[in-house]
Short mmCIF file of N, CA, C and O and ligand atoms in Angstrom, two decimals:
data_model
loop_
_atom_site.label_atom_id
_atom_site.label_comp_id
_atom_site.label_asym_id
_atom_site.label_seq_id
_atom_site.Cartn_x
_atom_site.Cartn_y
_atom_site.Cartn_z
N UNK A 1 -17.56 -2.52 -18.89
CA UNK A 1 -17.24 -1.18 -18.40
C UNK A 1 -15.71 -1.01 -18.35
O UNK A 1 -15.00 -1.89 -17.93
N UNK A 2 -15.25 0.13 -18.79
CA UNK A 2 -13.84 0.42 -18.83
C UNK A 2 -13.42 1.11 -17.52
O UNK A 2 -13.73 2.27 -17.33
N UNK A 3 -12.75 0.36 -16.66
CA UNK A 3 -12.33 0.97 -15.38
C UNK A 3 -10.90 0.53 -15.09
O UNK A 3 -10.60 -0.67 -15.05
N UNK A 4 -10.01 1.50 -14.89
CA UNK A 4 -8.59 1.22 -14.66
C UNK A 4 -8.39 0.28 -13.47
O UNK A 4 -7.63 -0.71 -13.57
N UNK A 5 -9.06 0.56 -12.36
CA UNK A 5 -8.81 -0.26 -11.17
C UNK A 5 -9.46 -1.64 -11.27
O UNK A 5 -8.91 -2.61 -10.74
N UNK A 6 -10.59 -1.76 -11.99
CA UNK A 6 -11.13 -3.10 -12.26
C UNK A 6 -10.13 -3.90 -13.10
O UNK A 6 -9.94 -5.09 -12.86
N UNK A 7 -9.48 -3.24 -14.05
CA UNK A 7 -8.47 -3.92 -14.88
C UNK A 7 -7.27 -4.34 -14.03
O UNK A 7 -6.69 -5.41 -14.25
N UNK A 8 -6.90 -3.52 -13.06
CA UNK A 8 -5.79 -3.88 -12.15
C UNK A 8 -6.18 -5.10 -11.32
O UNK A 8 -5.39 -6.04 -11.16
N UNK A 9 -7.40 -5.12 -10.79
CA UNK A 9 -7.87 -6.27 -10.00
C UNK A 9 -7.81 -7.55 -10.84
O UNK A 9 -7.38 -8.60 -10.36
N UNK A 10 -8.21 -7.45 -12.11
CA UNK A 10 -8.22 -8.63 -13.00
C UNK A 10 -6.82 -9.02 -13.45
O UNK A 10 -6.64 -10.08 -14.06
N UNK A 11 -5.82 -8.15 -13.17
CA UNK A 11 -4.45 -8.46 -13.59
C UNK A 11 -4.16 -8.08 -15.02
O UNK A 11 -3.11 -8.41 -15.57
N UNK A 12 -5.08 -7.37 -15.67
CA UNK A 12 -4.90 -6.95 -17.06
C UNK A 12 -3.91 -5.79 -17.16
O UNK A 12 -3.28 -5.57 -18.20
N UNK A 13 -3.82 -5.03 -16.07
CA UNK A 13 -2.85 -3.94 -15.98
C UNK A 13 -1.99 -4.23 -14.75
O UNK A 13 -2.52 -4.58 -13.69
N UNK A 14 -0.65 -4.16 -14.91
CA UNK A 14 0.23 -4.53 -13.79
C UNK A 14 0.14 -3.56 -12.62
O UNK A 14 -0.15 -2.37 -12.80
N UNK A 15 0.36 -4.11 -11.43
CA UNK A 15 0.40 -3.29 -10.22
C UNK A 15 1.31 -3.99 -9.22
O UNK A 15 1.60 -5.18 -9.37
N UNK A 16 1.75 -3.25 -8.23
CA UNK A 16 2.56 -3.84 -7.17
C UNK A 16 1.65 -4.15 -6.00
O UNK A 16 1.29 -3.27 -5.22
N UNK A 17 1.27 -5.44 -5.92
CA UNK A 17 0.32 -5.86 -4.90
C UNK A 17 0.93 -5.79 -3.50
O UNK A 17 2.05 -6.23 -3.29
N UNK A 18 0.15 -5.29 -2.57
CA UNK A 18 0.57 -5.23 -1.17
C UNK A 18 -0.26 -6.21 -0.34
O UNK A 18 0.23 -6.80 0.62
N UNK A 19 -1.50 -6.40 -0.75
CA UNK A 19 -2.41 -7.25 0.02
C UNK A 19 -3.61 -7.58 -0.87
O UNK A 19 -4.02 -6.77 -1.71
N UNK A 20 -4.19 -8.77 -0.64
CA UNK A 20 -5.41 -9.13 -1.36
C UNK A 20 -6.19 -10.13 -0.54
O UNK A 20 -5.62 -11.01 0.11
N UNK A 21 -7.51 -9.99 -0.53
CA UNK A 21 -8.37 -11.04 0.01
C UNK A 21 -9.64 -11.08 -0.85
O UNK A 21 -9.67 -10.48 -1.93
N UNK A 22 -10.68 -11.75 -0.37
CA UNK A 22 -11.88 -11.91 -1.19
C UNK A 22 -12.56 -10.59 -1.53
O UNK A 22 -13.16 -10.43 -2.60
N UNK A 23 -12.44 -9.65 -0.60
CA UNK A 23 -13.20 -8.39 -0.76
C UNK A 23 -12.41 -7.21 -1.29
O UNK A 23 -12.98 -6.31 -1.89
N UNK A 24 -11.09 -7.20 -1.00
CA UNK A 24 -10.32 -6.01 -1.35
C UNK A 24 -8.99 -6.35 -2.01
O UNK A 24 -8.48 -7.46 -1.89
N UNK A 25 -8.43 -5.34 -2.67
CA UNK A 25 -7.11 -5.43 -3.29
C UNK A 25 -6.35 -4.16 -2.88
O UNK A 25 -6.94 -3.07 -2.86
N UNK A 26 -5.08 -4.31 -2.51
CA UNK A 26 -4.27 -3.16 -2.13
C UNK A 26 -2.97 -3.18 -2.91
O UNK A 26 -2.36 -4.24 -3.08
N UNK A 27 -2.57 -2.02 -3.41
CA UNK A 27 -1.38 -1.94 -4.26
C UNK A 27 -0.72 -0.57 -4.11
O UNK A 27 -1.34 0.38 -3.63
N UNK A 28 0.56 -0.50 -4.52
CA UNK A 28 1.31 0.75 -4.38
C UNK A 28 0.81 1.79 -5.38
O UNK A 28 0.60 1.47 -6.57
N UNK A 29 0.64 3.02 -4.90
CA UNK A 29 0.29 4.11 -5.80
C UNK A 29 1.44 4.35 -6.77
O UNK A 29 2.61 4.35 -6.37
N UNK A 30 1.11 4.56 -8.04
CA UNK A 30 2.13 4.73 -9.08
C UNK A 30 2.87 6.06 -8.94
O UNK A 30 3.98 6.22 -9.45
N UNK A 31 2.27 7.01 -8.24
CA UNK A 31 2.87 8.34 -8.07
C UNK A 31 2.85 8.70 -6.58
O UNK A 31 2.06 9.55 -6.14
N UNK A 32 3.72 8.02 -5.79
CA UNK A 32 3.61 8.14 -4.33
C UNK A 32 3.83 9.55 -3.80
O UNK A 32 4.74 10.24 -4.22
N UNK A 33 2.96 9.94 -2.88
CA UNK A 33 3.03 11.26 -2.24
C UNK A 33 3.72 11.18 -0.87
O UNK A 33 3.86 12.19 -0.20
N UNK A 34 4.09 9.97 -0.46
CA UNK A 34 4.73 9.75 0.83
C UNK A 34 5.50 8.43 0.73
O UNK A 34 5.24 7.63 -0.19
N UNK A 35 6.45 8.18 1.65
CA UNK A 35 7.21 6.92 1.59
C UNK A 35 6.30 5.69 1.56
O UNK A 35 6.62 4.71 0.89
N UNK A 36 5.21 5.73 2.30
CA UNK A 36 4.19 4.69 2.18
C UNK A 36 2.97 5.32 1.52
O UNK A 36 2.41 6.31 2.03
N UNK A 37 2.59 4.81 0.35
CA UNK A 37 1.38 5.29 -0.33
C UNK A 37 0.75 4.10 -1.04
O UNK A 37 1.17 3.69 -2.12
N UNK A 38 -0.24 3.55 -0.35
CA UNK A 38 -0.93 2.34 -0.83
C UNK A 38 -2.37 2.70 -1.12
O UNK A 38 -2.97 3.53 -0.41
N UNK A 39 -2.93 2.11 -2.16
CA UNK A 39 -4.35 2.28 -2.46
C UNK A 39 -5.07 0.99 -2.09
O UNK A 39 -4.63 -0.11 -2.46
N UNK A 40 -6.15 1.12 -1.35
CA UNK A 40 -6.97 -0.03 -0.95
C UNK A 40 -8.32 0.12 -1.64
O UNK A 40 -8.98 1.16 -1.49
N UNK A 41 -8.70 -0.91 -2.40
CA UNK A 41 -9.92 -0.78 -3.19
C UNK A 41 -10.82 -2.01 -3.00
O UNK A 41 -10.34 -3.13 -2.83
N UNK A 42 -12.15 -1.79 -3.04
CA UNK A 42 -13.06 -2.94 -3.03
C UNK A 42 -13.00 -3.65 -4.38
O UNK A 42 -12.84 -2.99 -5.41
N UNK A 43 -13.13 -4.98 -4.37
CA UNK A 43 -13.12 -5.71 -5.64
C UNK A 43 -14.40 -5.47 -6.43
O UNK A 43 -14.40 -5.55 -7.66
N UNK A 44 -15.47 -5.19 -5.73
CA UNK A 44 -16.72 -4.82 -6.40
C UNK A 44 -16.64 -3.36 -6.80
O UNK A 44 -16.28 -2.51 -5.99
N UNK A 45 -16.98 -3.08 -8.05
CA UNK A 45 -16.87 -1.71 -8.53
C UNK A 45 -17.90 -0.78 -7.88
O UNK A 45 -19.11 -0.99 -7.99
N UNK A 46 -17.38 0.25 -7.21
CA UNK A 46 -18.19 1.38 -6.75
C UNK A 46 -17.43 2.60 -7.27
O UNK A 46 -16.19 2.63 -7.22
N UNK A 47 -18.12 3.61 -7.77
CA UNK A 47 -17.42 4.73 -8.41
C UNK A 47 -16.76 5.66 -7.40
O UNK A 47 -15.70 6.23 -7.67
N UNK A 48 -17.41 5.83 -6.26
CA UNK A 48 -16.89 6.74 -5.24
C UNK A 48 -17.70 6.51 -3.97
O UNK A 48 -18.60 5.65 -3.94
N UNK A 49 -17.43 7.33 -2.95
CA UNK A 49 -18.24 7.26 -1.73
C UNK A 49 -19.72 7.49 -2.05
O UNK A 49 -20.59 6.97 -1.35
N UNK A 50 -19.99 8.22 -3.12
CA UNK A 50 -21.39 8.46 -3.51
C UNK A 50 -22.17 7.17 -3.74
O UNK A 50 -23.40 7.17 -3.67
N UNK A 51 -21.47 6.08 -4.04
CA UNK A 51 -22.14 4.79 -4.31
C UNK A 51 -22.31 3.95 -3.06
O UNK A 51 -22.85 2.84 -3.14
N UNK A 52 -21.82 4.41 -1.92
CA UNK A 52 -21.90 3.60 -0.69
C UNK A 52 -23.30 3.72 -0.08
O UNK A 52 -23.83 4.82 0.08
N UNK A 53 -23.87 2.56 0.22
CA UNK A 53 -25.22 2.50 0.80
C UNK A 53 -25.18 1.61 2.05
O UNK A 53 -24.18 0.92 2.30
N UNK A 54 -26.28 1.59 2.79
CA UNK A 54 -26.38 0.70 3.95
C UNK A 54 -26.17 -0.76 3.51
O UNK A 54 -25.63 -1.56 4.25
N UNK A 55 -26.58 -1.08 2.29
CA UNK A 55 -26.52 -2.46 1.81
C UNK A 55 -25.09 -2.90 1.49
O UNK A 55 -24.74 -4.07 1.64
N UNK A 56 -24.25 -1.98 0.98
CA UNK A 56 -22.90 -2.40 0.54
C UNK A 56 -21.77 -1.84 1.42
O UNK A 56 -20.60 -2.00 1.08
N UNK A 57 -22.10 -1.23 2.55
CA UNK A 57 -21.08 -0.50 3.31
C UNK A 57 -20.19 -1.40 4.18
O UNK A 57 -19.19 -0.91 4.72
N UNK A 58 -20.49 -2.68 4.29
CA UNK A 58 -19.65 -3.55 5.13
C UNK A 58 -18.21 -3.57 4.64
O UNK A 58 -17.27 -3.64 5.45
N UNK A 59 -18.03 -3.47 3.33
CA UNK A 59 -16.67 -3.51 2.78
C UNK A 59 -15.85 -2.29 3.25
O UNK A 59 -14.61 -2.37 3.35
N UNK A 60 -16.51 -1.21 3.55
CA UNK A 60 -15.78 -0.01 4.00
C UNK A 60 -15.15 -0.27 5.37
O UNK A 60 -13.99 0.08 5.61
N UNK A 61 -15.92 -0.89 6.27
CA UNK A 61 -15.36 -1.25 7.58
C UNK A 61 -14.18 -2.20 7.40
O UNK A 61 -13.15 -2.07 8.06
N UNK A 62 -14.34 -3.14 6.47
CA UNK A 62 -13.27 -4.10 6.20
C UNK A 62 -12.03 -3.36 5.68
O UNK A 62 -10.89 -3.69 6.05
N UNK A 63 -12.22 -2.38 4.81
CA UNK A 63 -11.09 -1.62 4.27
C UNK A 63 -10.32 -0.94 5.40
O UNK A 63 -9.08 -0.92 5.40
N UNK A 64 -11.03 -0.41 6.39
CA UNK A 64 -10.33 0.22 7.51
C UNK A 64 -9.57 -0.80 8.36
O UNK A 64 -8.46 -0.51 8.85
N UNK A 65 -10.13 -1.99 8.51
CA UNK A 65 -9.41 -3.05 9.23
C UNK A 65 -8.14 -3.44 8.47
O UNK A 65 -7.08 -3.65 9.07
N UNK A 66 -8.25 -3.50 7.14
CA UNK A 66 -7.07 -3.81 6.30
C UNK A 66 -6.05 -2.67 6.40
O UNK A 66 -4.84 -2.92 6.49
N UNK A 67 -6.53 -1.44 6.42
CA UNK A 67 -5.63 -0.28 6.54
C UNK A 67 -4.82 -0.37 7.83
O UNK A 67 -3.60 -0.15 7.84
N UNK A 68 -5.48 -0.72 8.92
CA UNK A 68 -4.79 -0.84 10.21
C UNK A 68 -3.75 -1.96 10.15
O UNK A 68 -2.62 -1.82 10.64
N UNK A 69 -4.12 -3.08 9.54
CA UNK A 69 -3.21 -4.22 9.41
C UNK A 69 -2.00 -3.85 8.56
O UNK A 69 -0.86 -4.15 8.91
N UNK A 70 -2.24 -3.17 7.44
CA UNK A 70 -1.14 -2.79 6.55
C UNK A 70 -0.25 -1.73 7.20
O UNK A 70 0.97 -1.77 7.06
N UNK A 71 -0.85 -0.80 7.93
CA UNK A 71 -0.06 0.23 8.62
C UNK A 71 0.92 -0.43 9.58
O UNK A 71 2.09 -0.04 9.66
N UNK A 72 0.43 -1.44 10.27
CA UNK A 72 1.29 -2.17 11.20
C UNK A 72 2.40 -2.89 10.43
O UNK A 72 3.59 -2.79 10.76
N UNK A 73 2.02 -3.61 9.38
CA UNK A 73 2.99 -4.39 8.60
C UNK A 73 4.03 -3.49 7.94
O UNK A 73 5.18 -3.89 7.77
N UNK A 74 3.63 -2.27 7.58
CA UNK A 74 4.54 -1.37 6.87
C UNK A 74 5.28 -0.44 7.83
O UNK A 74 6.03 0.46 7.41
N UNK A 75 5.05 -0.62 9.13
CA UNK A 75 5.85 0.09 10.14
C UNK A 75 5.44 1.52 10.41
O UNK A 75 6.25 2.31 10.89
N UNK A 76 4.20 1.87 10.12
CA UNK A 76 3.78 3.27 10.33
C UNK A 76 2.63 3.39 11.35
O UNK A 76 2.09 4.48 11.53
N UNK A 77 2.28 2.28 11.99
CA UNK A 77 1.13 2.34 12.90
C UNK A 77 1.42 3.23 14.10
O UNK A 77 0.51 3.88 14.62
N UNK A 78 2.68 3.30 14.54
CA UNK A 78 3.02 4.12 15.70
C UNK A 78 3.38 5.55 15.29
O UNK A 78 3.00 6.51 15.97
N UNK A 79 4.09 5.70 14.18
CA UNK A 79 4.49 7.05 13.74
C UNK A 79 3.30 7.85 13.22
O UNK A 79 3.29 9.08 13.30
N UNK A 80 2.32 7.16 12.68
CA UNK A 80 1.09 7.82 12.23
C UNK A 80 0.89 7.74 10.73
O UNK A 80 1.84 7.54 9.97
N UNK A 81 -0.34 7.91 10.34
CA UNK A 81 -0.68 7.80 8.91
C UNK A 81 -2.06 8.40 8.69
O UNK A 81 -2.75 8.79 9.62
N UNK A 82 -2.41 8.51 7.41
CA UNK A 82 -3.71 9.06 7.03
C UNK A 82 -4.38 8.11 6.05
O UNK A 82 -3.72 7.54 5.18
N UNK A 83 -5.69 7.95 6.21
CA UNK A 83 -6.50 7.19 5.24
C UNK A 83 -7.49 8.18 4.66
O UNK A 83 -8.23 8.83 5.41
N UNK A 84 -7.47 8.31 3.33
CA UNK A 84 -8.32 9.33 2.72
C UNK A 84 -8.91 8.83 1.41
O UNK A 84 -8.29 8.07 0.68
N UNK A 85 -10.16 9.25 1.16
CA UNK A 85 -10.82 8.92 -0.10
C UNK A 85 -11.36 10.20 -0.72
O UNK A 85 -12.16 10.91 -0.09
N UNK A 86 -10.89 10.52 -1.91
CA UNK A 86 -11.36 11.71 -2.61
C UNK A 86 -12.63 11.39 -3.37
O UNK A 86 -12.71 10.38 -4.07
N UNK A 87 -13.63 12.26 -3.24
CA UNK A 87 -14.91 12.04 -3.93
C UNK A 87 -15.24 13.25 -4.79
O UNK A 87 -15.50 14.35 -4.27
N UNK A 88 -15.19 13.04 -6.11
CA UNK A 88 -15.63 14.08 -7.04
C UNK A 88 -14.60 15.14 -7.35
O UNK A 88 -13.46 15.13 -6.84
N UNK A 89 -15.02 16.07 -8.19
CA UNK A 89 -14.12 17.06 -8.78
C UNK A 89 -13.45 17.96 -7.74
O UNK A 89 -12.23 18.17 -7.80
N UNK A 90 -14.21 18.48 -6.80
CA UNK A 90 -13.61 19.41 -5.83
C UNK A 90 -12.58 18.74 -4.94
O UNK A 90 -11.70 19.41 -4.39
N UNK A 91 -12.68 17.42 -4.76
CA UNK A 91 -11.70 16.68 -3.96
C UNK A 91 -10.53 16.19 -4.81
O UNK A 91 -9.57 15.63 -4.28
N UNK A 92 -10.64 16.36 -6.13
CA UNK A 92 -9.56 15.95 -7.02
C UNK A 92 -9.56 14.48 -7.38
O UNK A 92 -8.53 13.93 -7.74
N UNK A 93 -10.74 13.83 -7.29
CA UNK A 93 -10.80 12.41 -7.67
C UNK A 93 -10.50 12.27 -9.16
O UNK A 93 -11.09 12.96 -9.99
N UNK A 94 -9.54 11.37 -9.47
CA UNK A 94 -9.16 11.17 -10.87
C UNK A 94 -9.51 9.78 -11.38
O UNK A 94 -9.62 9.57 -12.59
N UNK A 95 -9.63 8.81 -10.46
CA UNK A 95 -9.99 7.45 -10.86
C UNK A 95 -11.32 7.12 -10.21
O UNK A 95 -11.46 7.17 -8.98
N UNK A 96 -12.31 6.79 -11.05
CA UNK A 96 -13.67 6.63 -10.54
C UNK A 96 -14.01 5.16 -10.23
O UNK A 96 -15.01 4.61 -10.70
N UNK A 97 -13.11 4.57 -9.44
CA UNK A 97 -13.34 3.30 -8.74
C UNK A 97 -12.94 3.62 -7.31
O UNK A 97 -11.78 4.01 -7.06
N UNK A 98 -13.89 3.49 -6.38
CA UNK A 98 -13.66 3.87 -4.98
C UNK A 98 -12.31 3.36 -4.48
O UNK A 98 -11.98 2.18 -4.65
N UNK A 99 -11.51 4.25 -3.90
CA UNK A 99 -10.21 3.85 -3.36
C UNK A 99 -9.88 4.67 -2.14
O UNK A 99 -10.29 5.83 -2.02
N UNK A 100 -9.12 4.06 -1.25
CA UNK A 100 -8.67 4.71 -0.03
C UNK A 100 -7.16 4.78 -0.07
O UNK A 100 -6.49 3.76 -0.20
N UNK A 101 -6.63 6.01 0.03
CA UNK A 101 -5.18 6.21 0.09
C UNK A 101 -4.72 5.95 1.52
O UNK A 101 -5.29 6.51 2.47
N UNK A 102 -3.70 5.12 1.68
CA UNK A 102 -3.03 4.93 2.97
C UNK A 102 -1.66 5.59 2.84
O UNK A 102 -0.83 5.17 2.03
N UNK A 103 -1.49 6.69 3.60
CA UNK A 103 -0.29 7.52 3.46
C UNK A 103 0.45 7.61 4.78
O UNK A 103 -0.16 7.85 5.83
N UNK A 104 1.77 7.47 4.73
CA UNK A 104 2.55 7.61 5.96
C UNK A 104 4.04 7.50 5.68
O UNK A 104 4.48 7.46 4.53
N UNK A 105 4.81 7.48 6.76
CA UNK A 105 6.26 7.38 6.63
C UNK A 105 6.96 8.72 6.62
O UNK A 105 8.17 8.79 6.43
N UNK A 106 6.19 9.79 6.76
CA UNK A 106 6.76 11.15 6.88
C UNK A 106 5.73 12.01 7.59
O UNK A 106 4.57 11.60 7.76
N UNK A 107 6.14 13.19 8.01
CA UNK A 107 5.20 14.15 8.59
C UNK A 107 4.31 14.65 7.45
O UNK A 107 4.77 15.30 6.52
N UNK A 108 3.04 14.32 7.51
CA UNK A 108 2.14 14.65 6.40
C UNK A 108 1.67 16.10 6.49
O UNK A 108 1.50 16.65 7.58
N UNK A 109 1.45 16.67 5.31
CA UNK A 109 0.87 18.00 5.22
C UNK A 109 -0.46 18.04 5.98
O UNK A 109 -1.31 17.17 5.78
N UNK A 110 -0.64 19.03 6.85
CA UNK A 110 -1.85 19.05 7.67
C UNK A 110 -3.05 19.68 6.97
O UNK A 110 -4.16 19.60 7.48
N UNK A 111 -2.82 20.22 5.78
CA UNK A 111 -3.92 20.90 5.09
C UNK A 111 -5.09 19.93 4.81
O UNK A 111 -4.89 18.88 4.21
N UNK A 112 -6.26 20.26 5.24
CA UNK A 112 -7.42 19.38 5.06
C UNK A 112 -8.43 20.01 4.11
O UNK A 112 -9.46 19.42 3.81
N UNK A 113 -8.23 21.20 3.69
CA UNK A 113 -9.22 21.80 2.81
C UNK A 113 -8.61 22.94 2.02
O UNK A 113 -9.30 23.69 1.36
P1 LIG B 201 -7.48 10.12 -6.74
O1 LIG B 201 -6.85 11.39 -7.22
O2 LIG B 201 -7.89 10.16 -5.31
O3 LIG B 201 -8.59 9.66 -7.67
O4 LIG B 201 -6.33 9.04 -6.75
C1 LIG B 201 -6.02 8.24 -7.84
C2 LIG B 201 -4.66 7.68 -7.55
O5 LIG B 201 -4.43 6.59 -8.42
C3 LIG B 201 -3.51 8.68 -7.77
O6 LIG B 201 -2.79 8.84 -6.55
C4 LIG B 201 -2.68 8.01 -8.87
O7 LIG B 201 -1.28 8.20 -8.69
C5 LIG B 201 -3.07 6.55 -8.72
N1 LIG B 201 -2.92 5.76 -9.94
C6 LIG B 201 -3.35 6.06 -11.19
N2 LIG B 201 -3.07 5.06 -12.04
C7 LIG B 201 -2.44 4.10 -11.31
C8 LIG B 201 -1.88 2.82 -11.62
N3 LIG B 201 -1.92 2.32 -12.87
N4 LIG B 201 -1.29 2.13 -10.64
C9 LIG B 201 -1.23 2.62 -9.38
N5 LIG B 201 -1.77 3.80 -9.02
C10 LIG B 201 -2.34 4.54 -9.97
ZN1 LIG B 202 -13.80 -0.38 -11.29
#
């Protein structure tokens, strides 16, 4: 299967790694929308939130724990940040490997819809 983020996990496409463990990989977004813009992705391929089930959802909780850890390490845990996952066309999803944007380091746009 041809997937950009699976290729990044395998190291076939370069990325700026921020964190890695058995379950997840985190790297800098190539087109940052904020001073801190990190993508956190499960190593197992899921296309979007649409693929999350009771059976595989443990990794999502882990991703949030990693987000909290990275926010602290990157100095934005007190100033504030946003964790967001776009699902499908109306949300503007462009890469179909589930990913969570960790955004912070500035006053973020409050628009939610
Ligand atoms: P989304 O629009 O939610 O699907 O987000 C996809 C994100 O992936 C965008 O913010 C892109 O800037 C980012 N992106 C695309 N290609 C790369 C890459 N090769 N390395 C890092 N980030 C990327
Ligand atoms: Zn993938």
